[in-house]
Coordinates of C-alpha atoms in Angstrom, one line a residue:
X239 CA -15.6 -9.1 14.2
X240 CA -12.7 -7.3 12.4
X241 CA -13.0 -3.7 12.9
X242 CA -12.3 -1.6 9.9
X243 CA -12.6 2.4 9.3
X244 CA -16.1 2.0 8.1
X245 CA -17.3 0.4 11.2
X246 CA -15.3 2.8 13.5
X247 CA -16.0 6.0 11.8
X248 CA -19.0 7.1 14.4
X249 CA -16.9 6.1 17.2
X250 CA -13.7 7.7 16.3
X251 CA -15.2 10.6 14.6
X252 CA -13.5 9.6 11.2
X253 CA -14.3 10.8 8.2
X254 CA -13.9 8.4 5.4
X255 CA -10.4 9.2 4.8
X256 CA -8.8 11.1 7.6
X257 CA -8.7 10.9 11.3
X258 CA -9.2 14.7 12.7
X259 CA -8.6 14.2 16.2
X260 CA -7.5 11.1 18.4
X261 CA -8.0 10.7 22.0
X262 CA -7.6 7.7 24.2
X263 CA -11.3 8.0 25.1
X264 CA -12.2 7.1 21.7
X265 CA -10.7 3.8 22.1
X266 CA -12.5 2.0 24.9
X267 CA -14.6 0.1 22.5
X268 CA -15.9 -3.3 23.6
X269 CA -13.3 -6.3 22.4
X270 CA -10.7 -3.8 21.8
X271 CA -8.1 -3.2 24.6
X272 CA -6.5 -0.1 23.4
X273 CA -5.2 1.4 26.5
X274 CA -1.2 1.5 26.6
X275 CA -0.8 1.8 23.2
X276 CA -1.3 5.6 22.4
X277 CA -0.7 8.4 25.2
X278 CA -3.9 10.7 25.1
X279 CA -1.7 14.1 25.4
X280 CA 0.0 13.0 22.1
X281 CA -2.9 12.1 20.0
X282 CA -4.5 15.6 21.1
X283 CA -1.7 17.1 19.0
X284 CA -1.8 14.5 16.2
X285 CA -3.1 16.2 13.0
X286 CA -2.4 13.8 10.2
X287 CA -3.2 14.9 6.8
X288 CA -6.2 13.4 4.9
X289 CA -5.0 10.3 3.1
X290 CA -2.1 11.7 1.0
X291 CA -2.1 15.6 1.7
X292 CA -2.6 17.4 -1.7
X293 CA -1.6 20.8 -3.1
X294 CA -4.5 23.3 -4.4
X295 CA -3.6 22.6 -7.9
X296 CA -3.9 18.9 -7.5
X297 CA -7.1 19.2 -5.6
X298 CA -8.4 21.2 -8.7
X299 CA -7.6 18.0 -11.0
X300 CA -9.1 15.8 -8.5
X301 CA -12.2 17.9 -9.0
X302 CA -12.1 18.1 -12.6
X303 CA -11.5 14.4 -12.8
X304 CA -14.6 13.6 -10.8
X305 CA -16.9 16.0 -12.9
X306 CA -15.5 14.2 -16.2
X307 CA -16.0 10.9 -14.7
X308 CA -19.7 11.8 -14.1
X309 CA -20.7 13.8 -17.0
X310 CA -17.8 13.6 -19.4
X311 CA -17.5 11.7 -22.6
X312 CA -15.4 9.0 -23.3
X313 CA -12.8 11.5 -24.9
X314 CA -12.7 13.8 -22.0
X315 CA -12.0 11.0 -20.0
X316 CA -9.3 9.3 -21.9
X317 CA -7.7 12.8 -22.7
X318 CA -7.5 13.8 -18.9
X319 CA -6.4 10.5 -17.5
X320 CA -3.3 10.7 -20.2
X321 CA -2.7 14.3 -19.2
X322 CA -2.4 13.1 -15.3
X323 CA -0.2 10.0 -16.3
X324 CA 2.3 12.0 -18.5
X325 CA 2.6 15.0 -16.0
X326 CA 1.5 13.9 -12.5
X327 CA 1.9 10.1 -11.6
X328 CA 0.5 10.8 -8.1
X329 CA -2.6 12.4 -9.3
X330 CA -3.0 9.5 -12.0
X331 CA -2.6 6.7 -9.2
X332 CA -5.3 8.3 -7.1
X333 CA -7.8 9.2 -9.6
X334 CA -8.0 5.7 -11.3
X335 CA -9.1 4.4 -8.1
X336 CA -12.6 5.8 -8.8
X337 CA -12.8 3.7 -11.9
X338 CA -14.0 0.9 -10.0
X339 CA -17.5 -0.7 -8.9
X340 CA -17.1 0.5 -5.3
X341 CA -16.9 4.0 -6.1
X342 CA -20.1 3.6 -8.0
X343 CA -18.5 3.9 -11.3
X344 CA -21.0 2.4 -13.7
X345 CA -20.1 -0.4 -15.8
X346 CA -21.8 0.9 -18.8
X347 CA -19.7 3.9 -18.8
X348 CA -16.3 1.9 -19.5
X349 CA -17.2 -1.5 -21.0
X350 CA -17.3 -0.1 -24.5
X351 CA -14.0 2.1 -24.0
X352 CA -11.7 -0.5 -25.8
X353 CA -14.1 -1.1 -28.7
X354 CA -14.7 2.5 -29.3
X355 CA -10.8 3.4 -29.0
X356 CA -9.1 0.1 -29.9
X357 CA -5.4 2.1 -30.2
X358 CA -5.6 4.1 -27.0
X359 CA -4.1 2.3 -23.9
X360 CA -5.7 3.9 -21.3
X361 CA -9.2 2.4 -22.4
X362 CA -7.7 -0.7 -21.7
X363 CA -5.9 0.0 -18.4
X364 CA -9.1 2.0 -17.2
X365 CA -11.3 -1.1 -18.1
X366 CA -8.5 -3.6 -16.8
X367 CA -8.8 -1.8 -13.6
X368 CA -12.4 -1.6 -13.3
X369 CA -12.4 -5.5 -14.0
X370 CA -10.0 -6.0 -11.0
X371 CA -12.2 -4.1 -8.7
X372 CA -15.2 -6.1 -10.0
X373 CA -13.5 -9.6 -9.3
X374 CA -12.6 -8.5 -5.8
X375 CA -16.4 -7.8 -5.1
X376 CA -17.1 -11.4 -6.0
X377 CA -14.5 -12.3 -3.5
X378 CA -16.9 -11.2 -0.8
X379 CA -13.6 -9.3 1.4
X380 CA -13.4 -12.4 3.6
X381 CA -10.8 -14.8 4.5
X382 CA -10.0 -17.5 1.7
X383 CA -11.3 -20.4 3.3
X384 CA -14.9 -18.6 3.6
X385 CA -15.0 -17.4 -0.2
X386 CA -16.7 -20.3 -1.8
X387 CA -16.3 -22.4 -4.6
X388 CA -18.8 -20.6 -7.1
X389 CA -17.3 -17.1 -6.0
X390 CA -13.8 -18.4 -6.3
X391 CA -14.9 -19.4 -10.1
X392 CA -16.2 -16.0 -10.5
X393 CA -13.3 -14.2 -8.6
X394 CA -11.0 -15.7 -11.6
X395 CA -13.4 -15.4 -14.3
X396 CA -13.3 -11.7 -14.0
X397 CA -9.6 -11.4 -13.2
X398 CA -8.8 -12.9 -16.5
X399 CA -10.8 -10.1 -18.0
X400 CA -9.0 -7.8 -16.1
X401 CA -5.4 -9.5 -17.1
X402 CA -6.2 -9.6 -20.8
X403 CA -6.9 -6.0 -20.7
X404 CA -4.0 -4.9 -18.6
X405 CA -1.6 -7.1 -21.0
X406 CA -2.7 -4.7 -23.8
X407 CA -2.4 -1.7 -22.1
X408 CA 1.2 -2.7 -20.9
X409 CA 1.8 -3.5 -24.8
X410 CA 0.4 -0.2 -25.7
X411 CA 1.9 2.0 -23.1
X412 CA 5.4 0.8 -22.8
X413 CA 6.5 4.1 -20.6
X414 CA 3.6 3.8 -18.0
X415 CA 5.0 1.9 -14.9
X416 CA 1.2 1.9 -13.4
X417 CA 0.2 -0.3 -16.1
X418 CA 2.8 -2.9 -15.3
X419 CA 1.8 -2.2 -11.5
X420 CA -2.0 -2.8 -12.2
X421 CA -1.1 -6.2 -14.2
X422 CA 1.4 -7.4 -11.4
X423 CA -1.5 -6.8 -8.8
X424 CA -4.0 -8.8 -11.0
X425 CA -1.4 -11.8 -11.9
X426 CA -0.2 -12.2 -8.1
X427 CA -4.0 -13.9 -7.2
X428 CA -3.2 -16.6 -9.9
X429 CA -0.2 -17.6 -7.6
X430 CA 2.3 -20.2 -8.7
X431 CA 0.7 -20.4 -12.2
X432 CA 1.8 -16.8 -12.9
X433 CA 5.1 -16.8 -11.3
X434 CA 7.5 -16.9 -14.5
X435 CA 4.9 -14.3 -16.1
X436 CA 5.2 -12.2 -12.9
X437 CA 8.7 -12.0 -12.8
X438 CA 9.2 -11.2 -16.3
X439 CA 6.9 -8.1 -15.7
X440 CA 9.1 -7.5 -12.6
X441 CA 12.3 -7.7 -14.5
X442 CA 10.7 -5.1 -17.0
X443 CA 9.5 -2.9 -14.1
X444 CA 13.0 -2.6 -12.8
X445 CA 15.0 -2.2 -16.2
X446 CA 12.4 0.9 -17.2
X447 CA 11.2 2.1 -14.0
X448 CA 13.7 1.4 -11.2
X449 CA 12.8 4.7 -9.0
X450 CA 9.1 3.9 -9.2
X451 CA 9.0 3.0 -5.4
X452 CA 5.2 2.8 -5.1
X453 CA 5.1 -0.1 -7.8
X454 CA 8.2 -1.8 -5.8
X455 CA 6.6 -1.6 -2.5
X456 CA 3.7 -3.7 -4.1
X457 CA 6.2 -6.2 -5.4
X458 CA 8.4 -6.3 -2.0
X459 CA 4.8 -6.9 -0.1
X460 CA 3.4 -9.7 -2.4
X461 CA 7.2 -11.3 -2.0
X462 CA 6.7 -11.5 1.7
X463 CA 6.3 -14.7 3.5
X464 CA 2.6 -13.7 4.6
X465 CA 1.8 -13.9 0.7
X466 CA 3.6 -17.4 0.2
X467 CA 7.0 -15.6 -0.4
X468 CA 9.7 -15.5 1.6
X469 CA 11.9 -13.1 3.9
X470 CA 14.9 -13.8 1.9
X471 CA 12.9 -12.9 -1.2
X472 CA 11.5 -9.8 -0.2
X473 CA 14.8 -8.4 1.3
X474 CA 16.7 -9.6 -2.2
X475 CA 13.9 -7.6 -4.3
X476 CA 14.4 -4.3 -2.1
X477 CA 18.1 -4.5 -2.2
X478 CA 18.2 -5.2 -6.1
X479 CA 16.0 -2.2 -6.4
X480 CA 17.9 0.2 -4.3
X481 CA 21.3 -0.9 -6.4
X482 CA 19.6 -0.3 -9.7
X483 CA 17.7 3.0 -8.9
X484 CA 19.2 6.3 -8.7
X485 CA 21.5 7.1 -5.8
X486 CA 19.1 10.2 -4.6
X487 CA 15.7 8.0 -4.9
X488 CA 13.9 6.9 -2.2
X489 CA 14.1 3.1 -2.9
X490 CA 15.7 2.4 0.6
X491 CA 12.5 2.6 2.2
X492 CA 11.5 -0.6 0.4
X493 CA 14.3 -2.2 2.9
X494 CA 12.3 -0.7 6.1
X495 CA 9.1 -2.4 4.6
X496 CA 10.8 -5.7 4.2
X497 CA 12.3 -5.5 7.7
X498 CA 8.8 -4.4 9.1
X499 CA 7.1 -7.5 7.2
X500 CA 9.6 -9.9 8.6
X501 CA 8.9 -8.6 12.2
X502 CA 4.9 -8.6 11.5
X503 CA 5.3 -12.3 10.3
X504 CA 6.7 -13.5 13.4
X505 CA 4.5 -11.4 15.6
X506 CA 1.4 -11.8 13.8
X507 CA 1.5 -15.7 12.4
X508 CA 4.8 -17.5 13.2
X509 CA 4.1 -17.1 17.2
X510 CA 0.8 -18.8 16.9
X511 CA 2.2 -21.9 15.0
X512 CA 2.3 -25.2 16.5
X513 CA 5.9 -26.9 17.0
X514 CA 5.1 -29.1 13.7
X515 CA 4.3 -26.0 11.5
X516 CA 7.3 -24.2 13.0
X517 CA 9.7 -27.2 11.8
X518 CA 8.9 -26.4 8.1
X519 CA 9.7 -22.8 8.5
X520 CA 12.8 -21.3 7.8
X521 CA 14.8 -20.8 10.9
X522 CA 16.2 -17.4 10.4
X523 CA 15.1 -15.7 13.4
X524 CA 13.1 -17.4 16.4
X525 CA 10.6 -14.6 17.2
X526 CA 9.7 -11.0 16.5
X527 CA 12.0 -9.4 19.1
X528 CA 15.1 -10.8 17.4
X529 CA 14.1 -9.3 14.0
X530 CA 14.3 -5.9 15.8
X531 CA 17.7 -6.7 17.3
X532 CA 19.5 -7.5 14.1
X533 CA 22.1 -5.5 14.0
X534 CA 23.7 -5.8 10.7
X535 CA 20.0 -5.1 9.2
X536 CA 19.7 -2.0 11.7
X537 CA 23.1 -0.6 10.7
X538 CA 22.2 -1.0 6.9
X539 CA 18.6 0.7 7.4
X540 CA 20.3 3.5 9.6
X541 CA 23.0 4.3 6.7
X542 CA 20.3 4.9 4.5
X543 CA 18.7 7.8 6.6
X544 CA 20.4 10.7 5.6
X545 CA 19.6 9.6 1.8
X546 CA 15.9 9.5 2.6
X547 CA 15.6 12.9 4.9
X548 CA 17.0 14.4 1.4
X549 CA 14.0 13.0 -0.4
X550 CA 12.0 14.6 2.2
X551 CA 13.7 18.1 1.9
X552 CA 11.3 19.6 -0.6
X553 CA 8.3 20.5 1.9
X554 CA 5.9 20.6 -1.3
X555 CA 6.5 17.1 -1.9
X556 CA 3.3 15.6 -0.3
X557 CA 4.4 12.1 -2.0
X558 CA 6.4 11.9 1.0
X559 CA 3.5 11.1 3.3
X560 CA 3.0 8.0 1.5
X561 CA 6.5 6.2 2.8
X562 CA 7.1 7.6 5.9
X563 CA 4.9 5.2 7.8
X564 CA 7.5 2.8 7.2
X565 CA 10.4 4.8 9.0
X566 CA 7.9 5.6 11.8
X567 CA 6.8 2.1 12.6
X568 CA 10.4 0.3 12.5
X569 CA 12.1 2.9 14.5
X570 CA 9.0 2.9 17.2
X571 CA 9.4 -0.7 17.4
X572 CA 13.2 -0.9 17.8
X573 CA 12.5 1.9 20.3
X574 CA 14.8 4.2 18.7
X575 CA 13.9 7.5 19.9
X576 CA 16.3 9.7 18.5
X577 CA 16.0 8.5 15.1
X578 CA 12.1 8.6 15.2
X579 CA 12.2 12.4 16.3
X580 CA 14.5 13.0 13.3
X581 CA 12.0 11.0 11.0
X582 CA 9.3 13.3 12.4
X583 CA 11.4 16.3 12.1
X584 CA 12.1 15.7 8.4
X585 CA 8.6 14.6 7.6
X586 CA 7.1 18.1 8.7
X587 CA 3.7 16.3 9.3
X588 CA 3.7 14.4 6.0
X589 CA 2.6 11.0 7.1
X590 CA -0.7 9.2 6.3
X591 CA -2.9 7.1 8.5
X592 CA -3.7 4.0 6.7
X593 CA -2.0 2.1 9.7
X594 CA -5.3 3.0 11.9
X595 CA -7.4 0.7 9.7
X596 CA -5.5 -2.1 11.5
X597 CA -6.6 -1.5 15.0
X598 CA -8.2 -4.9 15.8
X599 CA -5.3 -6.7 16.2
X600 CA -2.6 -6.9 18.6
X601 CA 0.3 -7.1 16.7
X602 CA -1.1 -4.5 14.0
X603 CA -1.7 -2.0 17.0
X604 CA 2.0 -2.5 18.4
X605 CA 3.6 -2.1 14.7
X606 CA 1.3 0.3 13.1
X607 CA 0.1 3.1 15.7
X608 CA 2.8 2.7 18.6
X609 CA 5.1 5.2 16.9
X610 CA 2.7 8.2 17.9
X611 CA 4.1 8.0 21.2
X612 CA 7.6 9.1 20.1
X613 CA 6.4 12.4 18.1

């Protein structure tokens, strides 16, 4: 059984989006030996924010959005979404998650949006986003080999609906990186058949929005070996974005992400391959420990820390919480206590707890939550 936040909630005293208090005793769950990964006295004082911490103003906006979703008209919904997109991209990213079947957002409320508002890009963006989530419900949330032929047909049928709407949104809304972001997420599911298409939209993203780290984090993720790409490709994308972004942006965190994902591949997947399978793999590193001992890479990462610390300087910038985990995880893996404590100092408690979704696997536990011991 693969444990998730949903299944662990009663045992770990979790809300759906936060971890209030964590103690070692909560981890003594059958089949999952957590002992030794987290020191209890540290977890007693660990108080992560709820998902991404929010200001009172943004919290009010979220409440307004949920009210409009439930009770408002199409016009009110589209006006509010446009306002968020133009003035608060983080709020926009958060709120459109509610436009999905798994949030009980009714199909009837969105299916006619583009027909009634054919020139409104947000109508296509919202319905395309809904279709994409709808596609994943047909997938069943299981590994690929367990999906089944009929479910795959339905999956791609719905993804095509999503892609059609999202292409229209990108065309009508050329200055919205989230539209390209959502389209790229969908195109990734089509694999090699959509490779050239994806590259074109990644290039457009790079030309118009080189500082939109959240979108490029998704691009780097899908370029990794675990998604059929390569370590070289993920590092190349990260470095290209850093080169073309503003010198005070937080894009160097992408390099930490690529470094972590290379370690994770060797720790989680490559270590379990047969000798025959390993022979077909790029021989850049023999094992996960070698990934951590890459002196040249560590020097490169360390050189970016002052820049990233400047990006954390505003204590009211809660978006910091969405990318600090990559720093926490890397420096705990390399056992660099000094730099890890510096990251903790500058983060000022701004970190999210999505890593705790992955407690069911040794590699995940080592990579995702061991950093708590160093705070």
